[in-house]
Coordinates of C-alpha atoms and ligand atoms in Angstrom, one line a residue:
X120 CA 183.5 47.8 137.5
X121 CA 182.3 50.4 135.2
X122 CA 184.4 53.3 133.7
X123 CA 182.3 56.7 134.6
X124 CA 182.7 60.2 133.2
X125 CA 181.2 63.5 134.4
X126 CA 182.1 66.6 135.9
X127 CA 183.6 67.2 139.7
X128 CA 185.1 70.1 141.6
X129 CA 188.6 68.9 143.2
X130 CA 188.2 71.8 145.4
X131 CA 186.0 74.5 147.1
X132 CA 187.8 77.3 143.7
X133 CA 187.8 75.0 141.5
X134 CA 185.2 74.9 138.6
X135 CA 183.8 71.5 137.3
X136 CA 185.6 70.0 134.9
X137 CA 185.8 66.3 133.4
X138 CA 186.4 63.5 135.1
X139 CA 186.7 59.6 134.5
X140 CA 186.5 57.2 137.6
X141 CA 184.6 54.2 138.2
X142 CA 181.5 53.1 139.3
X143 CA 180.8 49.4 141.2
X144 CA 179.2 46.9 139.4
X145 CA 175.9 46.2 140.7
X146 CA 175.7 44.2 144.0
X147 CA 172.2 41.9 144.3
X148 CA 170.4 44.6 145.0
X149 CA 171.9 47.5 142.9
X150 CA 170.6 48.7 139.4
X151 CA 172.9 50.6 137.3
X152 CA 171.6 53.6 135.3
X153 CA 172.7 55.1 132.1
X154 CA 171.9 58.8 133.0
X155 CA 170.2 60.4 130.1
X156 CA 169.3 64.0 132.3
X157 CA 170.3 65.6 135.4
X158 CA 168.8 68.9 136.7
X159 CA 171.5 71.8 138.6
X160 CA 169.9 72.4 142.3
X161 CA 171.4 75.7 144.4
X162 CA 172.7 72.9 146.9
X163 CA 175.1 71.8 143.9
X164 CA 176.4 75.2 143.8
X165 CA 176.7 74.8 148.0
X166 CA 178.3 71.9 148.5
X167 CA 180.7 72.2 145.0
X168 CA 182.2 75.5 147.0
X169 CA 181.7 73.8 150.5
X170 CA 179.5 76.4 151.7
X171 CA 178.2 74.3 154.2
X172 CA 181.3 72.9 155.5
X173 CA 180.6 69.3 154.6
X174 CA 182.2 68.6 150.9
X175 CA 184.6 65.7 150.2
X176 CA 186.8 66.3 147.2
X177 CA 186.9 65.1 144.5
X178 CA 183.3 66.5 144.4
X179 CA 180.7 65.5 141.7
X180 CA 177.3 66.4 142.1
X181 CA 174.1 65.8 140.9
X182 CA 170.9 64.4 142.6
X183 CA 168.2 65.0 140.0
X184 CA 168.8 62.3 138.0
X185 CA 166.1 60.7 135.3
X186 CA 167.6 57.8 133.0
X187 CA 167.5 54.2 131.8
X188 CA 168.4 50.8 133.4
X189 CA 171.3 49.6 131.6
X190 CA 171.8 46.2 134.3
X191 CA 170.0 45.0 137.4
X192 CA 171.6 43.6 140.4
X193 CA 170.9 39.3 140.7
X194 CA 167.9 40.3 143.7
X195 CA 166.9 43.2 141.9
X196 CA 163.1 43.1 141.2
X197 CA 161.2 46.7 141.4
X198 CA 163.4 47.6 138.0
X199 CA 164.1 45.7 135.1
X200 CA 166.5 46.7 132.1
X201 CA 165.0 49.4 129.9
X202 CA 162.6 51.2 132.2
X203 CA 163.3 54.9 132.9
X204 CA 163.8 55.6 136.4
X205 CA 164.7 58.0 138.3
X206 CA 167.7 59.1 141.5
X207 CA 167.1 62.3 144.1
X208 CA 168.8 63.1 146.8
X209 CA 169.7 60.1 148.8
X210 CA 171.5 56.5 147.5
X211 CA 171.1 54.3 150.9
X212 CA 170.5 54.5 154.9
X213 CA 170.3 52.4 157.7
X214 CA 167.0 50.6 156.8
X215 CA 165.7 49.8 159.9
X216 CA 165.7 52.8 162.2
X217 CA 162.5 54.5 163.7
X218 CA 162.9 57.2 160.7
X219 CA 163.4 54.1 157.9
X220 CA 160.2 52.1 159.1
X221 CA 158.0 55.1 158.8
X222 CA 159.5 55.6 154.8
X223 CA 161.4 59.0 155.7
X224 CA 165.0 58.0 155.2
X225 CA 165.9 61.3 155.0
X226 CA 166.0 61.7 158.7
X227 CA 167.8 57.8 159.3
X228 CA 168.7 58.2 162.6
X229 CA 172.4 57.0 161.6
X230 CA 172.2 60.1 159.0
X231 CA 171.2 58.5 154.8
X232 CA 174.0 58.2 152.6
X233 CA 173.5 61.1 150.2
X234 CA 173.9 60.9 146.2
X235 CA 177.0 62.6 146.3
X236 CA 179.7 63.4 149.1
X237 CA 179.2 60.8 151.5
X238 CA 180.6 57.4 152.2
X239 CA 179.3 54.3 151.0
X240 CA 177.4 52.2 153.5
X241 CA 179.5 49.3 152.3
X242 CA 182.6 49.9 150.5
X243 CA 183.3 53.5 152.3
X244 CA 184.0 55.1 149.1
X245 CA 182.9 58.5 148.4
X246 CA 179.6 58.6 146.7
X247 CA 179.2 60.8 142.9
X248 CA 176.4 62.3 142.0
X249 CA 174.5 62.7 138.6
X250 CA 177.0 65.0 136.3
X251 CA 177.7 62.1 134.8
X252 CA 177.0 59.8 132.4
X253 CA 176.4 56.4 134.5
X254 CA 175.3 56.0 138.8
X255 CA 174.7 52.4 140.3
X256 CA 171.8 52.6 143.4
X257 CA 170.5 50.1 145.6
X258 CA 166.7 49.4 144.2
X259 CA 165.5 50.7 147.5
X260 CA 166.3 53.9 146.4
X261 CA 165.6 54.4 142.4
X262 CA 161.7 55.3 141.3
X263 CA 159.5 55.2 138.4
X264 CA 159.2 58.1 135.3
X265 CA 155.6 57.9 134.6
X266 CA 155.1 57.1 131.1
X267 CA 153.2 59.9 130.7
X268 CA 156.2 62.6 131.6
X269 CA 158.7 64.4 129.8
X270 CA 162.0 62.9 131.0
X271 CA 164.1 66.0 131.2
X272 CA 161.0 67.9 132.9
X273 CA 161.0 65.2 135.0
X274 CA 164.2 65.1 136.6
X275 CA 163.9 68.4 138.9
X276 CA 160.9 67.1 140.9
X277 CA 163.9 64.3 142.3
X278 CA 164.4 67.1 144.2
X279 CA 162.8 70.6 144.0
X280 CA 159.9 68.8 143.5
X281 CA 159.9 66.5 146.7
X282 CA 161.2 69.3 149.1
X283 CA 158.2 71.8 148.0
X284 CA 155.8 69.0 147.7
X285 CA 155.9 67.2 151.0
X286 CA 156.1 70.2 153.8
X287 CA 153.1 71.5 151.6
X288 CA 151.4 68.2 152.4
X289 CA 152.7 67.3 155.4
X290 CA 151.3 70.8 157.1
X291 CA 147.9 70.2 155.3
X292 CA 147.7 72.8 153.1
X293 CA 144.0 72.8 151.9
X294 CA 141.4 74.4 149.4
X295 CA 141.6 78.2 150.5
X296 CA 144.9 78.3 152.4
X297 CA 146.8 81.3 152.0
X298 CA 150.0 80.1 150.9
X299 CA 153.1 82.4 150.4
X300 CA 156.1 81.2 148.5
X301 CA 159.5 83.1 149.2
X302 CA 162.1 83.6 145.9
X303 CA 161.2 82.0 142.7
X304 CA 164.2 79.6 141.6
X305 CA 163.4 75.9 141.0
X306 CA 162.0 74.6 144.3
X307 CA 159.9 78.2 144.6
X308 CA 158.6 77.3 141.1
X309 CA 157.2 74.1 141.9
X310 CA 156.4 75.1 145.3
X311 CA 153.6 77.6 143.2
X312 CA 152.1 74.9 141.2
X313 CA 152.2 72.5 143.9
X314 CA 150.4 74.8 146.5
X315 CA 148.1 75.6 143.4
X316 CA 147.4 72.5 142.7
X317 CA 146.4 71.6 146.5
X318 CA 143.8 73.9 145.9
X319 CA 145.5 77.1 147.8
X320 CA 145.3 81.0 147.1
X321 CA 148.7 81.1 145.8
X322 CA 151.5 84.5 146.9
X323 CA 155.1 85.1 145.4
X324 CA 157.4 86.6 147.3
X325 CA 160.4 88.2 145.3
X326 CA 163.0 90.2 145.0
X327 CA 162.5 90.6 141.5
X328 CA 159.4 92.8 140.1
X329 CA 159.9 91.6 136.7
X330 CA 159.2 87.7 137.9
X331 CA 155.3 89.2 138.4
X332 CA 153.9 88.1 135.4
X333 CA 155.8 84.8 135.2
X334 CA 154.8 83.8 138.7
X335 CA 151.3 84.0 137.3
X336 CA 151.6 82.2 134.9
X337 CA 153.3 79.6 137.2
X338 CA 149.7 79.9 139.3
X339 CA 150.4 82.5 141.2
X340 CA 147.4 84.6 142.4
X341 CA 149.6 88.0 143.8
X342 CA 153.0 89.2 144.1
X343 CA 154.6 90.9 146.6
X344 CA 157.9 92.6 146.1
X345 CA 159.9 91.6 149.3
X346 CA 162.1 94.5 149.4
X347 CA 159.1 97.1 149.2
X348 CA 158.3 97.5 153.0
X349 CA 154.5 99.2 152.4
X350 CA 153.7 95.6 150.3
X351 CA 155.0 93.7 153.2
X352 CA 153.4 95.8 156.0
X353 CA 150.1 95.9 153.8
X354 CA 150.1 91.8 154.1
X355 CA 150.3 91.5 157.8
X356 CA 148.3 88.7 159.2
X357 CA 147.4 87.3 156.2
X358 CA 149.0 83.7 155.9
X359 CA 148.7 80.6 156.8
X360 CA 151.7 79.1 155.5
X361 CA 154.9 80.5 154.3
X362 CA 157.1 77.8 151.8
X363 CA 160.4 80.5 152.8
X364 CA 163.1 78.9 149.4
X365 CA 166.0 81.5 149.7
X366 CA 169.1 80.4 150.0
X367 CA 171.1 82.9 151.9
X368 CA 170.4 84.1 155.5
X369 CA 167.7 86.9 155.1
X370 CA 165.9 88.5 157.9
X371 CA 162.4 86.0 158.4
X372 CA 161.1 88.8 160.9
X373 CA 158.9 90.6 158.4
X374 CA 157.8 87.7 156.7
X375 CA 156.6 85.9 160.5
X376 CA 154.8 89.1 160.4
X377 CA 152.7 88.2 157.8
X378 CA 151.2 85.2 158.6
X379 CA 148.1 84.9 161.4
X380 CA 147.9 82.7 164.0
X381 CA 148.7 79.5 164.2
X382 CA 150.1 80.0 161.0
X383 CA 153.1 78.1 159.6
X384 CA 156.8 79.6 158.6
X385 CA 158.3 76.2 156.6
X386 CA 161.9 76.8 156.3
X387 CA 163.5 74.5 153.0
X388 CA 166.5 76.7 151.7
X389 CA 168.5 77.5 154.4
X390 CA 170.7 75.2 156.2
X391 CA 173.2 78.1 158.2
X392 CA 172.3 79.7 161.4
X393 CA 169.5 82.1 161.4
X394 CA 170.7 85.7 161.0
X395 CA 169.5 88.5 161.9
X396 CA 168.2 86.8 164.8
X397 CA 164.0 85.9 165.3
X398 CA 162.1 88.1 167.6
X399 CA 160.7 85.3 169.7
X400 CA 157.4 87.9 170.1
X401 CA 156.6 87.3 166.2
X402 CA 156.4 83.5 167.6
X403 CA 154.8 83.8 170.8
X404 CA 152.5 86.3 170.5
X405 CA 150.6 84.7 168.0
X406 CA 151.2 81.1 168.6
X407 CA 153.2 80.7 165.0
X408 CA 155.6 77.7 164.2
X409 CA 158.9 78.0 162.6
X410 CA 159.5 74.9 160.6
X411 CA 162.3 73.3 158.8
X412 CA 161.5 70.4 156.3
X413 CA 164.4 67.6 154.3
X414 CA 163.6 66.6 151.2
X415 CA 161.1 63.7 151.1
X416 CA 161.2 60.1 151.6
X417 CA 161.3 57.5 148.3
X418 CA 157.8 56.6 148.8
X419 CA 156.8 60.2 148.8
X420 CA 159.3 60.7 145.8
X421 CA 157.3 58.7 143.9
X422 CA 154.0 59.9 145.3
X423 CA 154.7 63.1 143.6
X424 CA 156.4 62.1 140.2
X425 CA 152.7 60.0 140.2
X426 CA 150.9 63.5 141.2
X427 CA 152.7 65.9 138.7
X428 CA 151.4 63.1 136.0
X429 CA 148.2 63.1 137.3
X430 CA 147.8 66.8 137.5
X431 CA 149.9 67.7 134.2
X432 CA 152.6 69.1 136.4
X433 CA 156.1 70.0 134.9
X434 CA 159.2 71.9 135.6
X435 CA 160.2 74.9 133.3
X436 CA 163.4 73.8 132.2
X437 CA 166.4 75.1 130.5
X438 CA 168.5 72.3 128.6
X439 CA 172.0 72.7 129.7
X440 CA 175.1 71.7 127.6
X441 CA 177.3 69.9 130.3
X442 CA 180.4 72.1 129.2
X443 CA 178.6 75.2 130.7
X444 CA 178.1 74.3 133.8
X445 CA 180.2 76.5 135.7
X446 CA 178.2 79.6 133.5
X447 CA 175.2 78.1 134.9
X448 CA 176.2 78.4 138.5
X449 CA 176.7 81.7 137.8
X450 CA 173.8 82.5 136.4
X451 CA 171.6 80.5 139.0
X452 CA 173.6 82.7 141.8
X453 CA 172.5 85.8 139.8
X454 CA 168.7 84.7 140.2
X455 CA 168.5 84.3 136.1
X456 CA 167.5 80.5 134.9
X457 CA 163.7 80.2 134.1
X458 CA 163.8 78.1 136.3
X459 CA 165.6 74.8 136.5
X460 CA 168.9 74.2 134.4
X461 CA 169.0 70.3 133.1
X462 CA 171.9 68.6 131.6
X463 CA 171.4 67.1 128.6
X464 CA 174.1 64.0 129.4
X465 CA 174.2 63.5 125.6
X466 CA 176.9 66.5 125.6
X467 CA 178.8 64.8 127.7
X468 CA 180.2 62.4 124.8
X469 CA 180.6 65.0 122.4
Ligands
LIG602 P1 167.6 78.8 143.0 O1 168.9 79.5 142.9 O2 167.0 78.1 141.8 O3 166.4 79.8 143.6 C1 166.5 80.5 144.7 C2 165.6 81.8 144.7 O4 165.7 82.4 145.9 C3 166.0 82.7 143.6 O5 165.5 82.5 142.4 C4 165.6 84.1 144.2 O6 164.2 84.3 143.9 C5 165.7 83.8 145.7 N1 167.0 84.4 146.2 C6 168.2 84.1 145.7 N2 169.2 84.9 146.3 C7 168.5 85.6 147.2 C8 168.9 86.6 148.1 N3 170.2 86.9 148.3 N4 167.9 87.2 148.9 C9 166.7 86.8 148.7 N5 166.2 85.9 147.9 C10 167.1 85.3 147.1 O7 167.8 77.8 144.2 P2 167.0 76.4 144.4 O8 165.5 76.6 144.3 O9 167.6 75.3 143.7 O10 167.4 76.1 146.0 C11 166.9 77.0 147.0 C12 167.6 76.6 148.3 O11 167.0 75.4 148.8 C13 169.1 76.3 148.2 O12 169.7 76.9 149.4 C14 169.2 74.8 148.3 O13 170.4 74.3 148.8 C15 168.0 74.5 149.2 N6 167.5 73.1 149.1 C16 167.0 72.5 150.2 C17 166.5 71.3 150.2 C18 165.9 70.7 151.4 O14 165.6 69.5 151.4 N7 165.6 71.4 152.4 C19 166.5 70.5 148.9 C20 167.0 71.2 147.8 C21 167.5 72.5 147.9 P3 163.6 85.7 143.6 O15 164.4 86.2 142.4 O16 162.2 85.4 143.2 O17 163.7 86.6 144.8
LIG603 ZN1 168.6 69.6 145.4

């Protein structure tokens, strides 16, 4: 067994604070990581103040994880000891399910045993994510930092970066789709470069006027302003695809409205009931799909990491000093972190 350290809630009000526990030591198949980086996703935030009804206390999370493999497990052969790998969203499933054989664990049909906040397959204990400074994974489950990435850069597309990549590619998106991104956080971010990079006329949706110029420089080719009704009416018909990132219930009826036929409403950041309720006519009428898409398989996870290093993709990063994170949740909640905070796990030991 190893002796861990990080940061866990020990309850829906409580902030993070430090922690010691221990990890397993690696079974055959397991590699153990010494985590050098771990990016802060909204779903931290979520499931640290059980906003989805589903946390297990004590809580640490964490599932953008990049570091280096400290020991490797006696089957172990993907990973050897030194290579810099990487952990998103999901530590194990079934395997052999319908959803397994076709490389989307994410929907196992006996549900995937998440980074953090769900039982082991095996030993039933309660998994803990990335705020820390050590995780052991099955090898199924760990991927590849291309050389040619920056390792703290890297560690958001474990997750923002798989959930905006694969809907974008699983829909099609194309050379000349309209694409319209809703709220710019970290998986709106890299939805922009992503749908940019598929070769797509690029939109911003936002709150936030002042994120204009930013969002073009992210690859954005227009802003609208969400809450300005005459920008929203004025884009009526135009879309085919809307990557919709907010995390709160919002009203998705003038947004439907903006997208033509056919076209595509992809639903990634919320996971509560729909409220204000869908006009079934903004569907109907015009033969448009509301979609909902899970993060992305480990195959796909490290189809992107390989694409971002083929295309010069990065996240915009801020380096986060472990002993603010609770600052940082508040700040992520206010809409201000440009655009993905990342621990640096060195500041765990000082
Ligand atoms: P961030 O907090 O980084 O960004 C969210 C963005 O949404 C904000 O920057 C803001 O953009 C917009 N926004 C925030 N609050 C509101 C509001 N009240 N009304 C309208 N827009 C708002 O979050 P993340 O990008 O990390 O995560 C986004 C969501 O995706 C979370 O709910 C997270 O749990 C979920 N998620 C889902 C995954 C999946 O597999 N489906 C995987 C990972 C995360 P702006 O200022 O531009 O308006
Ligand atoms: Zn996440």
């Amino acid at each position: 067994m190893y002796t861990a350290i990080g940061y866990a809630a020990q309850s829906a009000t409580a902030p993070l604070a430090p922690m010691t526990f221990n990890r397993r030591s690696p079974r055959p198949d397991d590699v153990a990581i010494e985590i050098l980086y771990c990016g802060v996703c909204h779903s931290d935030i979520h499931q640290a103040r059980n906003e989805w009804g589903i946390a297990v206390y004590p809580l640490m999370p964490g599932h953008e994880i990049v570091g280096k493999v400290t020991e490797v497990g006696a089957n172990v052969s993907k990973h050897k000891v030194g290579d810099l790998v990487g952990v998103g969203c999901m530590v194990d499933s079934c395997r052999h399910c319908e959803a397994c054989a076709a490389d989307l664990e994410q929907y196992c049909l006996e549900g995937p045993t998440l980074t953090y906040a769900t039982p082991d397959r095996i030993d039933g204990s309660n998994t803990m994510g990335g705020y820390s400074n050590s995780i052991v994974v099955s090898e199924h489950f760990v991927v590849r930092i291309p050389e040619k990435l920056d390792l703290a850069a890297a560690a958001p597309i474990l997750c923002a970066g798989i959930t905006t990549y694969s809907p974008l590619k699983h829909y099609g998106v194309k050379a000349g789709d309209k694409v319209g991104v809703l709220g710019m956080g970290g998986l709106g971010h890299m939805g922009i470069k992503f749908a940019k990079a598929m070769g797509a006329e690029v939109t911003l949706f936002t709150r936030s006027a002042s994120k204009a110029e930013e969002a073009r420089r992210q690859g954005a080719d227009h802003v609208i302003v969400s809450t300005d009704a005459e920008q929203m009416k004025a884009a009526a018909g135009h879309f085919d695809f809307l990557l919709d990132t907010i995390p709160v219930q919002h009203d998705l009826n003038p947004y439907l409205e903006t997208l033509r036929f056919d076209g595509v409403h992809i639903l990634v950041g919320l996971i509560e009931p729909i409220d204000p309720a869908v006009h079934a006519a903004n569907l109907v009428m015009k033969r448009r799909v509301l979609a909902g898409s899970l993060i992305g398989g480990i195959a796909e996870t490290q189809e992107v990491l390989d694409f971002c290093a083929e295309h010069d993709i990065s996240c915009d990063i801020e380096m986060l000093d472990i002993k603010n994170i609770n600052q940082a949740y508040e700040r992520m909640i206010a809409g201000d972190v440009k655009y993905r905070f990342v621990i640096d796990m060195a500041t765990l030991k000082a």
